[in-house]
Short mmCIF file of C-alpha atoms in Angstrom, two decimals:
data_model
loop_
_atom_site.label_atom_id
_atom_site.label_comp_id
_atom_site.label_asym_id
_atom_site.label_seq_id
_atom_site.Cartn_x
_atom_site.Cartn_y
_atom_site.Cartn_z
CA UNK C 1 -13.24 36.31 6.67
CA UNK C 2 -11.32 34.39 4.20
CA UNK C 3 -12.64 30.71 3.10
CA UNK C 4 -9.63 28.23 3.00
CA UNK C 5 -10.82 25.32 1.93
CA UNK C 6 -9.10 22.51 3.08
CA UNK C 7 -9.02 19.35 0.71
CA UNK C 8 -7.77 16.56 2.90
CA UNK C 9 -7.84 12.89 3.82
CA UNK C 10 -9.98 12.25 6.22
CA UNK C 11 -12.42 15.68 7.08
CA UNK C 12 -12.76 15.69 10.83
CA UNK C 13 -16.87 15.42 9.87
CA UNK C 14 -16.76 12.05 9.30
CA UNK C 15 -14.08 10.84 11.64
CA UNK C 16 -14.79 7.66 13.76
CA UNK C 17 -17.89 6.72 11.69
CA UNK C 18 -19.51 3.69 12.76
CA UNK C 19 -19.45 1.30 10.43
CA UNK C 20 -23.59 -0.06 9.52
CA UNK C 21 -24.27 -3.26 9.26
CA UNK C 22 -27.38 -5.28 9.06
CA UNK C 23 -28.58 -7.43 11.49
CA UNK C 24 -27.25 -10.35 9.53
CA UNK C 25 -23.88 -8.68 9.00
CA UNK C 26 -23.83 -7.56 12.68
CA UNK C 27 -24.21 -11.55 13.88
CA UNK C 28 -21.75 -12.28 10.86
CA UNK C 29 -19.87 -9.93 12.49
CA UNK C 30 -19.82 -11.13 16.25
CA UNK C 31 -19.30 -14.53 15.19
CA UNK C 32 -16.04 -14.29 13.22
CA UNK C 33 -14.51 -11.93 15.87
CA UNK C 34 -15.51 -15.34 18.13
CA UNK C 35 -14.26 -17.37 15.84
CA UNK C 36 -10.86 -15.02 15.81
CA UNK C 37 -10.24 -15.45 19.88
CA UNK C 38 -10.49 -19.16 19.49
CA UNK C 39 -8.34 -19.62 17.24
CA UNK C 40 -5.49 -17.33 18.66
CA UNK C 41 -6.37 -19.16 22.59
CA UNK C 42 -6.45 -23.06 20.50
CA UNK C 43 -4.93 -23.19 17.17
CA UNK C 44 -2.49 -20.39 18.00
CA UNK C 45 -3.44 -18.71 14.54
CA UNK C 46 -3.03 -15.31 14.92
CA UNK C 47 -4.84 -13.72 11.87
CA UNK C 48 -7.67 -11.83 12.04
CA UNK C 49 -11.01 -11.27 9.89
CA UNK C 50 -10.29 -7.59 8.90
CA UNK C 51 -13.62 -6.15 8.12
CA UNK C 52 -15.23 -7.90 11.33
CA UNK C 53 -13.69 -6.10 13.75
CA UNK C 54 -14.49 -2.67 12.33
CA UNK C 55 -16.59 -0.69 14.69
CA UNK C 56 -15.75 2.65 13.60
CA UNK C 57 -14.55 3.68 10.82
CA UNK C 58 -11.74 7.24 9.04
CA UNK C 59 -10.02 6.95 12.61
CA UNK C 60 -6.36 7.00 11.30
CA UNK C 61 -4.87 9.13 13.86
CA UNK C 62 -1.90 10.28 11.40
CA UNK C 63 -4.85 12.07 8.66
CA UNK C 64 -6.48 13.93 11.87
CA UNK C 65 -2.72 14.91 13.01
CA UNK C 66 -1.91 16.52 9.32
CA UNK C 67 -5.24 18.30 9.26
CA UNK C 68 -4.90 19.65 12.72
CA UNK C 69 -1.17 20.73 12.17
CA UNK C 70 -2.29 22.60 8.25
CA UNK C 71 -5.28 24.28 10.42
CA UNK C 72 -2.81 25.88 13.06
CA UNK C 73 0.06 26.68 11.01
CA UNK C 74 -2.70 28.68 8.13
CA UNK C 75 -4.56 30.24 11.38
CA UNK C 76 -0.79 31.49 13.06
CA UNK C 77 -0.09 32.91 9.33
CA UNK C 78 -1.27 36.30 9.90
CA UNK C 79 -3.87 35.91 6.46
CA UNK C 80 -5.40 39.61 5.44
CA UNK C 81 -8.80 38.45 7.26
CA UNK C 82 -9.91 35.44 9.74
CA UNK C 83 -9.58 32.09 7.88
CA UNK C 84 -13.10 30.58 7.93
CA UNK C 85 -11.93 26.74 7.54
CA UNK C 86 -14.44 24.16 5.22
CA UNK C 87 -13.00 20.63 4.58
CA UNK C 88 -13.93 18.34 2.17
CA UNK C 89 -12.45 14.97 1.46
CA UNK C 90 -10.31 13.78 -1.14
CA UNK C 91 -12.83 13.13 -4.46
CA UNK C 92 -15.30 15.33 -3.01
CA UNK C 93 -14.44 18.47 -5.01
CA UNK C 94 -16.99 19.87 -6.69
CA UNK C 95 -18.47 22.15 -8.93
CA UNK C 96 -20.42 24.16 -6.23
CA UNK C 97 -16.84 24.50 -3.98
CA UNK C 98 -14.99 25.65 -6.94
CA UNK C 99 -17.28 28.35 -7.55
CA UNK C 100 -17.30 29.31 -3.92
CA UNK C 101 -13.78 29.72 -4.01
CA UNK C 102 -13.74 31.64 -6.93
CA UNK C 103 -16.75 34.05 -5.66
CA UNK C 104 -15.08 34.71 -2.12
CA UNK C 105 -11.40 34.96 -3.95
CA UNK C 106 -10.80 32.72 -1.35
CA UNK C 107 -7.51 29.97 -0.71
CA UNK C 108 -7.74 25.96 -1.88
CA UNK C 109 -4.94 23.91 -0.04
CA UNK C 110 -4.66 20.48 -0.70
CA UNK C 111 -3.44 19.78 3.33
CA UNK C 112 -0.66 17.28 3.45
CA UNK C 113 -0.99 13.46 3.10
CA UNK C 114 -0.44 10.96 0.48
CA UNK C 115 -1.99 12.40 -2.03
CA UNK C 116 0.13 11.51 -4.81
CA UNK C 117 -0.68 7.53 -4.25
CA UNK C 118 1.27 5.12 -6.68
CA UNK C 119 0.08 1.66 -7.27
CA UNK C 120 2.29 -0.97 -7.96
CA UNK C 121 2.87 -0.41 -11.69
CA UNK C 122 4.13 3.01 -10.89
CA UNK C 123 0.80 4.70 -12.42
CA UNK C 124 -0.87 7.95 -10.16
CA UNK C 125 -3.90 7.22 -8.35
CA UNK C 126 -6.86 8.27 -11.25
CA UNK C 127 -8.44 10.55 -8.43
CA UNK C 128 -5.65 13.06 -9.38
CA UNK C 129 -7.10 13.11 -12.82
CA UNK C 130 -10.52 14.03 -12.07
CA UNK C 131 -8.88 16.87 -9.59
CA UNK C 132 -6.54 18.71 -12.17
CA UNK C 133 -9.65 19.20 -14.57
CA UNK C 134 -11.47 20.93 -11.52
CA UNK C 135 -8.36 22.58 -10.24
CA UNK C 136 -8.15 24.36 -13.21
CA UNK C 137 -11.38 26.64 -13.01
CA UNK C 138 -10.01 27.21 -9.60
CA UNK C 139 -9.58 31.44 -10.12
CA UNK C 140 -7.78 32.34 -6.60
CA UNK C 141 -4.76 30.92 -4.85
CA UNK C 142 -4.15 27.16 -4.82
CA UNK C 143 -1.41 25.24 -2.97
CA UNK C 144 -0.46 22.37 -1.96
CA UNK C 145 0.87 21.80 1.84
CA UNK C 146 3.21 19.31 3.25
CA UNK C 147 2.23 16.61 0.27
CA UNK C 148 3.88 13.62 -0.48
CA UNK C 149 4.61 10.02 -2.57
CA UNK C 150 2.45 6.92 -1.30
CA UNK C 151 3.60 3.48 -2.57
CA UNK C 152 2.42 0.51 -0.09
CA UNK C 153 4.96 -2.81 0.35
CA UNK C 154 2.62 -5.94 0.17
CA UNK C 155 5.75 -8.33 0.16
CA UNK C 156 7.39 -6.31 3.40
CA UNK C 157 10.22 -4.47 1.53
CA UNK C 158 11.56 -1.41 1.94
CA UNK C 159 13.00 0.41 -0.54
CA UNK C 160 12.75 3.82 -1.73
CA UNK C 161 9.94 5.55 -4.53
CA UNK C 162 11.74 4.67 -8.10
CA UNK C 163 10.97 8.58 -9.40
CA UNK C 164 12.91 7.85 -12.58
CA UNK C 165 9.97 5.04 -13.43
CA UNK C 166 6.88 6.67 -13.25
CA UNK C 167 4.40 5.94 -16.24
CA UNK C 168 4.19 8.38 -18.73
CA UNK C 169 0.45 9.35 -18.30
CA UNK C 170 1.49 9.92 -14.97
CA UNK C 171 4.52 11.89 -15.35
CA UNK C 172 1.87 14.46 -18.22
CA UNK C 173 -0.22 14.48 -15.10
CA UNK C 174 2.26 16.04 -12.13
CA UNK C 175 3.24 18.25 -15.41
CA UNK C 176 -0.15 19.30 -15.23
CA UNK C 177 -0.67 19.12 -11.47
CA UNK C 178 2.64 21.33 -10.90
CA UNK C 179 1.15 24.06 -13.32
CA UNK C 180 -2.18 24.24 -11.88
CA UNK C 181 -0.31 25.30 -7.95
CA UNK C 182 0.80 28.64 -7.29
CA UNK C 183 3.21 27.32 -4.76
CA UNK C 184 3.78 23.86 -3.00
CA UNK C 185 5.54 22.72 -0.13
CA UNK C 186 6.50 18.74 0.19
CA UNK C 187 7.30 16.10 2.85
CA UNK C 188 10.44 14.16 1.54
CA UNK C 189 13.19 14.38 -0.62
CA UNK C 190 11.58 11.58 -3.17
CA UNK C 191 8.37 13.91 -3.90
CA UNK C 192 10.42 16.78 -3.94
CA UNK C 193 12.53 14.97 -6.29
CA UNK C 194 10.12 13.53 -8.24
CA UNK C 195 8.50 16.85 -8.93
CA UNK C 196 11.88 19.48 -9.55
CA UNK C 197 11.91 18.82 -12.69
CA UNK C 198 8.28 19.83 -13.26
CA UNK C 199 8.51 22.62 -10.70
CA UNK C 200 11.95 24.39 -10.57
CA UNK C 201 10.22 27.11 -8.57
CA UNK C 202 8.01 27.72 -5.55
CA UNK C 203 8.95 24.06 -4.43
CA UNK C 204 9.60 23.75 -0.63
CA UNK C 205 10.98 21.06 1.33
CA UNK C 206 8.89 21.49 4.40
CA UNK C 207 8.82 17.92 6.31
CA UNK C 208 5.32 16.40 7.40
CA UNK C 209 2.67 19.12 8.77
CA UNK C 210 2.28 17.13 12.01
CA UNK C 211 6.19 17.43 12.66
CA UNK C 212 5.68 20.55 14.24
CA UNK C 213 3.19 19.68 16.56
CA UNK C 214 4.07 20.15 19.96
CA UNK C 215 3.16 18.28 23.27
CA UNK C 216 1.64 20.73 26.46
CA UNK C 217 4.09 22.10 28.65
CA UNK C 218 2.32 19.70 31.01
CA UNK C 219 3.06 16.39 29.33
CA UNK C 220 5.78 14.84 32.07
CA UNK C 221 9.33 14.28 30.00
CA UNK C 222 11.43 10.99 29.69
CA UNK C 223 12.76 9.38 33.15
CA UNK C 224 15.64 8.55 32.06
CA UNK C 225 18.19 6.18 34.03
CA UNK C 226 20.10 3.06 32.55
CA UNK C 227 16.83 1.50 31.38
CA UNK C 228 14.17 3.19 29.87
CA UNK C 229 10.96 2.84 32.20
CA UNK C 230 8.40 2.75 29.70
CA UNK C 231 8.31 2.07 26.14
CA UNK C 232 5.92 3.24 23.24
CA UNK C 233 4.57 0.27 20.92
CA UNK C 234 2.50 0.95 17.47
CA UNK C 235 2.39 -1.86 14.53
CA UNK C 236 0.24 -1.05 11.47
CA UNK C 237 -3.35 -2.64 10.51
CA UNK C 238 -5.40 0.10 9.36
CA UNK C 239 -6.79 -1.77 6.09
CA UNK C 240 -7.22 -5.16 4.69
CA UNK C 241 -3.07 -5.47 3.21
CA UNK C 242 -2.20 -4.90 6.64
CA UNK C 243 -4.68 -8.16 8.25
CA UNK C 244 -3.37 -10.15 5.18
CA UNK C 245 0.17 -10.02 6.56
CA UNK C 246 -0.66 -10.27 10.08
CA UNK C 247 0.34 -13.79 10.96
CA UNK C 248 3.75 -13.65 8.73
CA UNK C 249 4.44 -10.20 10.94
CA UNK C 250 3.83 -11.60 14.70
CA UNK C 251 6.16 -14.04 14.20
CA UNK C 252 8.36 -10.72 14.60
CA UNK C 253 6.18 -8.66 16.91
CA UNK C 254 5.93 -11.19 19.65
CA UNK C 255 9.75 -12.41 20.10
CA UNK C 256 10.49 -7.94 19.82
CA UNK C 257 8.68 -7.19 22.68
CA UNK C 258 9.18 -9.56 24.70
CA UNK C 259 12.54 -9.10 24.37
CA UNK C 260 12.11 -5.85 24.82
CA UNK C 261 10.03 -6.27 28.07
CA UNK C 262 12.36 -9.07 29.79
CA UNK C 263 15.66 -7.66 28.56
CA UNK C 264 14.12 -4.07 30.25
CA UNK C 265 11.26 -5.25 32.64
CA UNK C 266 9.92 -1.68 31.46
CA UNK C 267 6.25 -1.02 31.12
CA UNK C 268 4.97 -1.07 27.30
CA UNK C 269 2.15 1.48 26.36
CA UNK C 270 0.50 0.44 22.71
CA UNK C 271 -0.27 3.85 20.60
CA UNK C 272 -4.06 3.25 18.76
CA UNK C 273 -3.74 4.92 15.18
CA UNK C 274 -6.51 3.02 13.64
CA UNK C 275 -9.33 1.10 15.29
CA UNK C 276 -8.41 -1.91 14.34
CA UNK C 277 -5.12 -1.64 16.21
CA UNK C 278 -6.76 -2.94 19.14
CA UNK C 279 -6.80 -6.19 18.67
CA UNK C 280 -2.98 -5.90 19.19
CA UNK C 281 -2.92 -5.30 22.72
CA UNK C 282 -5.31 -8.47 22.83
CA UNK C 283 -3.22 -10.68 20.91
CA UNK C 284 0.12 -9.99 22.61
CA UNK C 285 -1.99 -10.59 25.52
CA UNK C 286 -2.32 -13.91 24.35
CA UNK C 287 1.18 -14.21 24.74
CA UNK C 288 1.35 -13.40 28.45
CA UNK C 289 2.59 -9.50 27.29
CA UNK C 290 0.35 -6.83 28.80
CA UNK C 291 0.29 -3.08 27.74
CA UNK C 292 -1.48 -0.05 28.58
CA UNK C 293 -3.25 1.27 25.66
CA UNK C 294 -3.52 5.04 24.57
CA UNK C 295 -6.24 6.02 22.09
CA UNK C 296 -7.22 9.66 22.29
CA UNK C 297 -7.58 12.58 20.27
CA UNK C 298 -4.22 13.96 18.96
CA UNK C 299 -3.36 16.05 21.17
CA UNK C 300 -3.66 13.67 24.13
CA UNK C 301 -1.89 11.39 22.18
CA UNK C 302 0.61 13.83 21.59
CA UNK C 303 1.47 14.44 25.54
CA UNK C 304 1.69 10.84 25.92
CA UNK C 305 4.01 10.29 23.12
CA UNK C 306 6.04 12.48 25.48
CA UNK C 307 5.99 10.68 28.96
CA UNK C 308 7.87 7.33 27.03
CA UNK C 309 11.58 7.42 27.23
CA UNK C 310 11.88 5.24 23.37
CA UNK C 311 9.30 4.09 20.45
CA UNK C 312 9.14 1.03 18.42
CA UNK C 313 6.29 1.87 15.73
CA UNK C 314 5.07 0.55 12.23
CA UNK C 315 2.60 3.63 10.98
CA UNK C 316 4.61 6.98 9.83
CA UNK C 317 2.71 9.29 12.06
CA UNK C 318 3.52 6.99 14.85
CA UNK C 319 7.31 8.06 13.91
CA UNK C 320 6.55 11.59 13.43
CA UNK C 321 4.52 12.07 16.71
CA UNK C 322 7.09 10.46 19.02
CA UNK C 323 10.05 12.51 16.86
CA UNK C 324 8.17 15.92 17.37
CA UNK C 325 7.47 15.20 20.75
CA UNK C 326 11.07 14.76 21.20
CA UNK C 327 11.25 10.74 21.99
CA UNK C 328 14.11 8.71 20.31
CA UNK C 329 12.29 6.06 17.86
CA UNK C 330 12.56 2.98 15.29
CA UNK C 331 10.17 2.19 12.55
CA UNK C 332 9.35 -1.03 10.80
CA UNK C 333 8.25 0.41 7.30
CA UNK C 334 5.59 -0.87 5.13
CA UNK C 335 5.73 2.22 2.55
CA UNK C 336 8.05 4.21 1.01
CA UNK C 337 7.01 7.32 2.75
CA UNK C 338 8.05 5.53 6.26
CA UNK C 339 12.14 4.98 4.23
CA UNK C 340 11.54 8.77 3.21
CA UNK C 341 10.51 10.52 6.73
CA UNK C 342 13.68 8.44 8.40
CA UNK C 343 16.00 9.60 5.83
CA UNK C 344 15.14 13.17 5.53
CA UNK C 345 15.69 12.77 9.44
CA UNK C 346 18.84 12.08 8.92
CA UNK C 347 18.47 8.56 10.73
CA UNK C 348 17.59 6.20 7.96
CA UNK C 349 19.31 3.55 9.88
CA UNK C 350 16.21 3.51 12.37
CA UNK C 351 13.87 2.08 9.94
CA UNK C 352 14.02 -1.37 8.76
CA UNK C 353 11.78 -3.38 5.88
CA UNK C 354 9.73 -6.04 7.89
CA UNK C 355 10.14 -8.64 5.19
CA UNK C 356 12.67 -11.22 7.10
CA UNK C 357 12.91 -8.88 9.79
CA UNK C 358 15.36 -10.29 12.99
CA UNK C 359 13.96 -9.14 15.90
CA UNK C 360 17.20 -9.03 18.09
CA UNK C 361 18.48 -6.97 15.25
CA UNK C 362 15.93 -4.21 15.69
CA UNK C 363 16.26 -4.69 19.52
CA UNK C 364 19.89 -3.49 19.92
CA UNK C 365 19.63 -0.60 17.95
CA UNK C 366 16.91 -0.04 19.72
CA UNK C 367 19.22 0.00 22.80
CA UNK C 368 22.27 1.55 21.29
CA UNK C 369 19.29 4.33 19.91
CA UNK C 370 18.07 5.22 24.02
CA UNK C 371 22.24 4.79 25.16
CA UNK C 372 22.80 7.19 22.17
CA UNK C 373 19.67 9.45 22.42
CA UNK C 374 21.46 13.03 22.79
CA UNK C 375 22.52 12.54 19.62
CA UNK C 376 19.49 11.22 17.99
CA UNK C 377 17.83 14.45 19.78
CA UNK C 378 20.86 16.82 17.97
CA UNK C 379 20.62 15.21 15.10
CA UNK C 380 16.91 15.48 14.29
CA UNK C 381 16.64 18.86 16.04
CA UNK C 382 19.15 19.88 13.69
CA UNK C 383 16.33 18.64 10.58
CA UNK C 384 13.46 20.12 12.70
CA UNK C 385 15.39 23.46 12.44
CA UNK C 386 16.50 23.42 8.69
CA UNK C 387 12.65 22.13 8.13
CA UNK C 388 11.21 24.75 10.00
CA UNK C 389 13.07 27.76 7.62
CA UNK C 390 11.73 26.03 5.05
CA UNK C 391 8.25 26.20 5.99
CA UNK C 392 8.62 29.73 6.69
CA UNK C 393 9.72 30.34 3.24
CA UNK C 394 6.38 28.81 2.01
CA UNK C 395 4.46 30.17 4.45
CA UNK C 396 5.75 33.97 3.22
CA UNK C 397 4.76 32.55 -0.06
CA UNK C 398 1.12 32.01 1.05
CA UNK C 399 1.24 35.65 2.34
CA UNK C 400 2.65 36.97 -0.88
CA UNK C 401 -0.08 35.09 -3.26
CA UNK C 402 -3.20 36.08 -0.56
CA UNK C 403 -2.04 39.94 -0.95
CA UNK C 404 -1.21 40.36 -4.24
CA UNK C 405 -1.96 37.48 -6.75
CA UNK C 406 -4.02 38.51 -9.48
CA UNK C 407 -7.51 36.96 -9.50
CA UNK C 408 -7.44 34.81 -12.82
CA UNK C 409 -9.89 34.51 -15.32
CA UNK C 410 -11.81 31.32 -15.38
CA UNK C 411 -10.43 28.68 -17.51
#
């Protein structure tokens, strides 16, 4: 067997944790999600208290679709033995897996995600810190797979990672980073970017793990006709910055799919990615909207990203399920890895900044996107194919490093 250990986001371990509360937070609890329903039914306030309605918690559908997508692709590879998979969440390297690896020669893949995270002032997350010292007195293979640039919008812009302005601590630590990999593949042009000048070699372009993902043969394709019959929905709320801009963003949300739903009179099915999300079905509710709601494992989710005939999402892996699954699709950003997915698409006219967002805007190119949707589908095929050589190319890397790298001396 050979241990690949899997440092990513969320391990599947702990996924949909329930959140503990004491009996005083639990009636705390109860009585401000109360307190939320009146207010949307009587004051027409439409914010929510964020940590009150968590019920479970590490249930962001995009984290479980990476890890499931790095497990497959590694287990397809052909490695010289079985992989035996062990994850372990980011910050939860430790001495005792580092000398594991090193005793069982085995493979350490950091598995996708945003796990170069920028704050505002441009400075790395300090988790990557603490890593690099432990990644060092890693002896066997180490690579990083499918990783990327994380940089949240508070004010609702959209606009692209600024490489060129990243701190100078920051910059000595992807330096250091780039060194410690033997070969890393990325998700976007910005992190590729960002890190060619550290890393002129054994840096692949490789698009998002979960972008080659695939429904079942079962799942039931588009109907297609004039009008689409049913459309996907997803809007983001998977932390407190999301609940803090909740009012501001119905105000955009509400007149969108209703217009969607009159202009169509199409049935609207609302995508879970993160528990909270479903107080969104309830609050459009509120405004006379109904949808069906899908929340199921990814897989499942997968299929019935399939049976819509167009999307209209917030969260990235929203975008990148519906895309793999072949469904034509628009994104209201909130991060500059949503900007970056849509442009190395080659449609980065399908995502839009929610700051001042007009909703009839989005709608028509909405419409224009399902009248126009055999190009869409050429157009992102045609990324899904140069994508996929490039994850070959890093895959024969993997190959290359697991039969022949030299085991290194402890640092």
């Amino acid at each position: 067997m050979t241990l690949v250990l899997l440092y990513v986001a969320e391990p599947a371990a702990r996924e949909r944790s329930v959140v503990r509360r004491s009996v005083k937070g639990q009636v705390r609890a109860a009585a401000m999600r109360s307190f939320d329903r009146l207010r949307w039914r009587v004051l027409k306030d439409f914010g929510i208290d964020f940590d009150a309605w968590r019920v479970v918690d590490h249930t962001n559908k995009g984290d479980a679709a990476i890890r499931e997508a790095v497990r497959l692709q590694l287990a397809g590879l052909g490695l010289p033995s079985s992989p035996e998979f062990v994850e372990i969440g980011w910050g939860e390297l430790s001495e005792r897996h580092v000398a594991r690896l090193n005793q069982e020669n085995g493979l350490f893949v950091i598995a996708g995600s945003g796990y170069l995270h920028f704050g505002r002032d441009n400075e790395l997350s300090t988790r990557v810190e603490r890593d690099v010292g432990l990644f060092a007195r890693i002896s066997c293979a180490r690579i990083a797979y499918g990783i990327g640039v994380n940089q949240f919008r508070a004010d609702g812009t959209l606009r692209a990672f600024d490489t060129d302005s990243v701190a100078l601590r920051s910059r000595d630590l992807l330096a250091e980073f780039c060194s410690m990999m033997d070969t890393i593949a990325v998700r976007d042009e910005t992190t590729r970017r960002l890190l060619a000048s550290l890393r002129p070699n054994a840096l692949h372009l490789t698009g998002d793990p979960a972008l080659f993902l695939r429904p079942a043969a079962s799942a039931s394709p588009p109907a297609g006709g004039e009008r689409p019959a049913l459309v996907g929905l997803n809007f983001a709320l998977h932390g407190p910055n999301g609940a803090a801009t909740l009012r501001e963003r119905m105000r955009w949300i509400v007149p969108l799919v209703r217009r969607i739903s009159d202009a169509w009179r199409c049935r609207l099915r609302y995508f879970v990615h993160s528990d909270v999300e479903r107080v969104f079905p309830m609050l459009l509710s509120q405004h006379g909207i109904e949808v069906e709601v899908v929340d199921a494992p990814v897989q499942a989710m997968l299929d019935a990203y399939a049976e819509v005939d167009l999307h209209v999402c917030q969260m990235l892996h929203s975008s990148i399920l519906a895309i793999a699954a072949g469904i034509p699709t628009v994104n209201i950003g909130y991060d500059a890895k949503n900007l970056a997915f849509f442009r190395l698409m080659g449609i980065p006219d399908l995502c839009f900044a929610s700051k001042g967002l007009d909703a009839e805007r989005v709608f028509e190119s909405a419409a224009r996107l399902y009248a126009e949707r055999d190009v869409f589908r050429r157009t992102v095929g045609a990324a899904q194919r140069r994508l996929a050589d490039a994850l070959g190319q890093f895959h024969e890397d993997i190959l290359a490093l697991m039969a022949g790298v030299p085991h290194r001396a402890h640092a």
